[in-house]
Short mmCIF file of C-alpha atoms in Angstrom, two decimals:
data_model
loop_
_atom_site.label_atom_id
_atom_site.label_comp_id
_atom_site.label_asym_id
_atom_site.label_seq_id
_atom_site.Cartn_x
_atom_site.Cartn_y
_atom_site.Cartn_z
CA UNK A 522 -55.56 -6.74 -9.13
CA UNK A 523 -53.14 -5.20 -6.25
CA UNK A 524 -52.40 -1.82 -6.58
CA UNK A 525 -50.00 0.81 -4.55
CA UNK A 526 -51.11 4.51 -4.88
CA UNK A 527 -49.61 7.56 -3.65
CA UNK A 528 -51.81 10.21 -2.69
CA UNK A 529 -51.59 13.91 -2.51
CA UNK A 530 -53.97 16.59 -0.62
CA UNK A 531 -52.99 19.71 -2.96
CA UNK A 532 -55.32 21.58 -0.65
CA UNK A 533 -54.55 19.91 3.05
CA UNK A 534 -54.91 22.13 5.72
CA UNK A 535 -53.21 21.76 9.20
CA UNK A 536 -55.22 20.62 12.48
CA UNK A 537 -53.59 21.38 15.90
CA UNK A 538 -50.41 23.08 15.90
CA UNK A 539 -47.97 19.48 16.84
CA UNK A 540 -50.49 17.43 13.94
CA UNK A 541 -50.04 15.69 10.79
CA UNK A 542 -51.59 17.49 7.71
CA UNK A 543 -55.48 16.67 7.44
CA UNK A 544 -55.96 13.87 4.90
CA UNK A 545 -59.76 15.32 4.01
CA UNK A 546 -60.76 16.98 0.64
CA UNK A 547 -59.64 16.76 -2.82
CA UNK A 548 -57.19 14.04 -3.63
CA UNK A 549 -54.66 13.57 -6.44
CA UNK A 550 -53.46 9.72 -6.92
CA UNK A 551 -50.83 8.04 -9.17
CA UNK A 552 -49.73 4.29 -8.83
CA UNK A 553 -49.42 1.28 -9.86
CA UNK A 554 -51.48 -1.28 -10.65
CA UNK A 555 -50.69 -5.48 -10.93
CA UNK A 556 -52.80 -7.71 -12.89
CA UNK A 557 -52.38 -11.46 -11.94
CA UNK A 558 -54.16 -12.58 -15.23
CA UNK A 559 -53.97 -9.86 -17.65
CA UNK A 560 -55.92 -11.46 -20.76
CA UNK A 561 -59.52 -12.38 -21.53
CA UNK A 562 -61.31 -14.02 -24.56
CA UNK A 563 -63.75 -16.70 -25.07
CA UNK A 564 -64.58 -19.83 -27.65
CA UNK A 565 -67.46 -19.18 -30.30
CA UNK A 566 -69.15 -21.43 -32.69
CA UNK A 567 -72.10 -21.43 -35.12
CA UNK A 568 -75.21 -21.74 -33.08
CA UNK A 569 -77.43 -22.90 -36.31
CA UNK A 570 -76.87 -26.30 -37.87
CA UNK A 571 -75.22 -26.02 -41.06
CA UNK A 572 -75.88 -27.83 -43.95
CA UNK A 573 -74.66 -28.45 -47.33
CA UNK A 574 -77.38 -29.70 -49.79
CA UNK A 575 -79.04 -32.98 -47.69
CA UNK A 576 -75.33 -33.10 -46.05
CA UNK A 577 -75.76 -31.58 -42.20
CA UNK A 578 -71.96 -30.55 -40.99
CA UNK A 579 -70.90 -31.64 -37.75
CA UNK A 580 -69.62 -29.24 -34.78
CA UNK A 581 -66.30 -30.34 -35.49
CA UNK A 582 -66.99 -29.40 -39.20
CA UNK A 583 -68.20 -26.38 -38.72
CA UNK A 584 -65.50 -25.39 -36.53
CA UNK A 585 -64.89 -22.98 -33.82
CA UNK A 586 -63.17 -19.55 -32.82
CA UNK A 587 -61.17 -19.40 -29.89
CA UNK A 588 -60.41 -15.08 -28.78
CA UNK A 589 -57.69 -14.21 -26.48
CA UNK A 590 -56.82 -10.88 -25.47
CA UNK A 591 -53.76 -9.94 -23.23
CA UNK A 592 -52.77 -6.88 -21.94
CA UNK A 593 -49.65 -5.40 -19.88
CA UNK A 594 -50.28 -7.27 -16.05
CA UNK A 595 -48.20 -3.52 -15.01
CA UNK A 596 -50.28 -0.77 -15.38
CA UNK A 597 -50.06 2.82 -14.06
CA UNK A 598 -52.53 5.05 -12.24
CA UNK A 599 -53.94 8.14 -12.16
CA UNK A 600 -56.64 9.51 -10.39
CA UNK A 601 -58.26 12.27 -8.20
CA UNK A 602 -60.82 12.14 -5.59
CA UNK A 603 -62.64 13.79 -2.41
CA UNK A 604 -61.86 12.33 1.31
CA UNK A 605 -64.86 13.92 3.46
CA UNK A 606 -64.96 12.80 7.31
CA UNK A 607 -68.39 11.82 8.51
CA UNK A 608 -67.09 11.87 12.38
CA UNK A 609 -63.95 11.25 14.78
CA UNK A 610 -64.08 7.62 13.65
CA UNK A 611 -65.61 7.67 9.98
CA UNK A 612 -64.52 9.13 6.70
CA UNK A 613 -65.79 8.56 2.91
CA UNK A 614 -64.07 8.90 0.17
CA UNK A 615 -64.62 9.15 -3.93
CA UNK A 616 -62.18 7.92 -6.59
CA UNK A 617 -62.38 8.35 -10.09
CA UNK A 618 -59.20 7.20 -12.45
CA UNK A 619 -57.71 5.56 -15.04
CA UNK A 620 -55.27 2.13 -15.42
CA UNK A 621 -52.85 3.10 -18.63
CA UNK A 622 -53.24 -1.34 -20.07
CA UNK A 623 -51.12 -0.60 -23.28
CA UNK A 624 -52.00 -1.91 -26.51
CA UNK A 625 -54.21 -5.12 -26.87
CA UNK A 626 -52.47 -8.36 -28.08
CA UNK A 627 -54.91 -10.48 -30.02
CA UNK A 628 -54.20 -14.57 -30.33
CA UNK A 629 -57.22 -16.48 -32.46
CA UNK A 630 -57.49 -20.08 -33.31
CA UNK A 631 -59.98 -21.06 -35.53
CA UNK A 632 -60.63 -24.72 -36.83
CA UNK A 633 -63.23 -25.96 -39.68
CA UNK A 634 -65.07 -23.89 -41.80
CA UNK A 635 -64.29 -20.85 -39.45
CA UNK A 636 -60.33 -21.55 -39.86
CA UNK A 637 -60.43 -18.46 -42.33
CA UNK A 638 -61.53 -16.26 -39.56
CA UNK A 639 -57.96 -16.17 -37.91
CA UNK A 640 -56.67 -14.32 -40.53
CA UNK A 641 -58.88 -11.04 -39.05
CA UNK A 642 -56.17 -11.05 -36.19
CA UNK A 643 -54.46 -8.85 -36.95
CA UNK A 644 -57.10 -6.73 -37.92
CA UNK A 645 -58.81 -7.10 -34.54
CA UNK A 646 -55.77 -5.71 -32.90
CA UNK A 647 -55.98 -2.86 -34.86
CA UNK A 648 -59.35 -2.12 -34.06
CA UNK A 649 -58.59 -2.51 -30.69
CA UNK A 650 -55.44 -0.44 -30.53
CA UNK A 651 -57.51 2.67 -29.65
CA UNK A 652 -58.55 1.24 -26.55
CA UNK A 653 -56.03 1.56 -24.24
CA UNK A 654 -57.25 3.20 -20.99
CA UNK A 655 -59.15 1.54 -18.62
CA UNK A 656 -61.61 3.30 -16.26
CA UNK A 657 -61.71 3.08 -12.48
CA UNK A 658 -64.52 4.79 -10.25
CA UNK A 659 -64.34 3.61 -6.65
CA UNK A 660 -66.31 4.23 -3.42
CA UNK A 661 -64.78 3.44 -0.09
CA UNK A 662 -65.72 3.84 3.76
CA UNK A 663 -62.83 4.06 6.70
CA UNK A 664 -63.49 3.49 10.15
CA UNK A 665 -60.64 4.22 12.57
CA UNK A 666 -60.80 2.56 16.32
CA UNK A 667 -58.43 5.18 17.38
CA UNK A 668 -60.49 8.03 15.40
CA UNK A 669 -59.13 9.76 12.22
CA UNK A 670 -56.60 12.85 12.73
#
């Protein structure tokens, strides 16, 4: 994921009188945010052997499910957060947000006795439609050669 944020310090207050604003304190963010490979999923199948009177059915018989789900690879931003500087050289800081991912596209392919199950796509989408924010807590640590203004 690459993402470009643009911060803003609703409560910055000024150092010396020729500075920049001090980039310490709360924090409000809104961006962007790129997904290379937007989707996820996985292949199931029936664990148990499966039989039919003395007849056992074969993997291929019994079939499998295959699950993809995509979202949007552009995705906005929005978070806040708290800058504190630990020294001339060191800061923290504290992000907690949200990536917007739109609404889920389900794809299912299902072969053998499971080929029914790809019906339930739709349905699946559905059921995920709800989900469409996806959280983002972050901790990072800054360390300036040339010390933090």
């Amino acid at each position: 994921t690459v993402t470009l944020r643009a911060d803003h310090y609703p409560f910055a207050g000024r150092g010396r009188a020729d500075s920049l604003p001090q980039r310490r304190g709360l924090r409000l963010s809104a961006g962007l945010g790129w997904r290379s490979n937007p989707s996820f999923g996985g292949q199931f199948r029936l664990a148990e052997t499966y039989a039919i009177g003395s007849f056992q059915l074969t993997d291929l018989q019994r079939g499998y499910v295959q699950t993809i789900i995509t979202m949007s690879a552009l995705q906005p931003y929005a978070g806040i957060g708290y800058d504190l500087r630990m020294s001339r050289y060191m800061s923290l800081g504290l992000d907690a947000g949200t990536f917007y991912i739109g609404k889920p596209r389900v794809q299912m392919i299902a072969t053998g006795l499971l080929s029914d199950i790809a019906r339930n796509e739709k349905q699946l989408e559905k059921n995920l439609s709800p989900f469409r924010w996806f959280p983002h807590v972050g901790i990072k640590f800054n360390y300036s050669l040339q010390g933090i203004h």
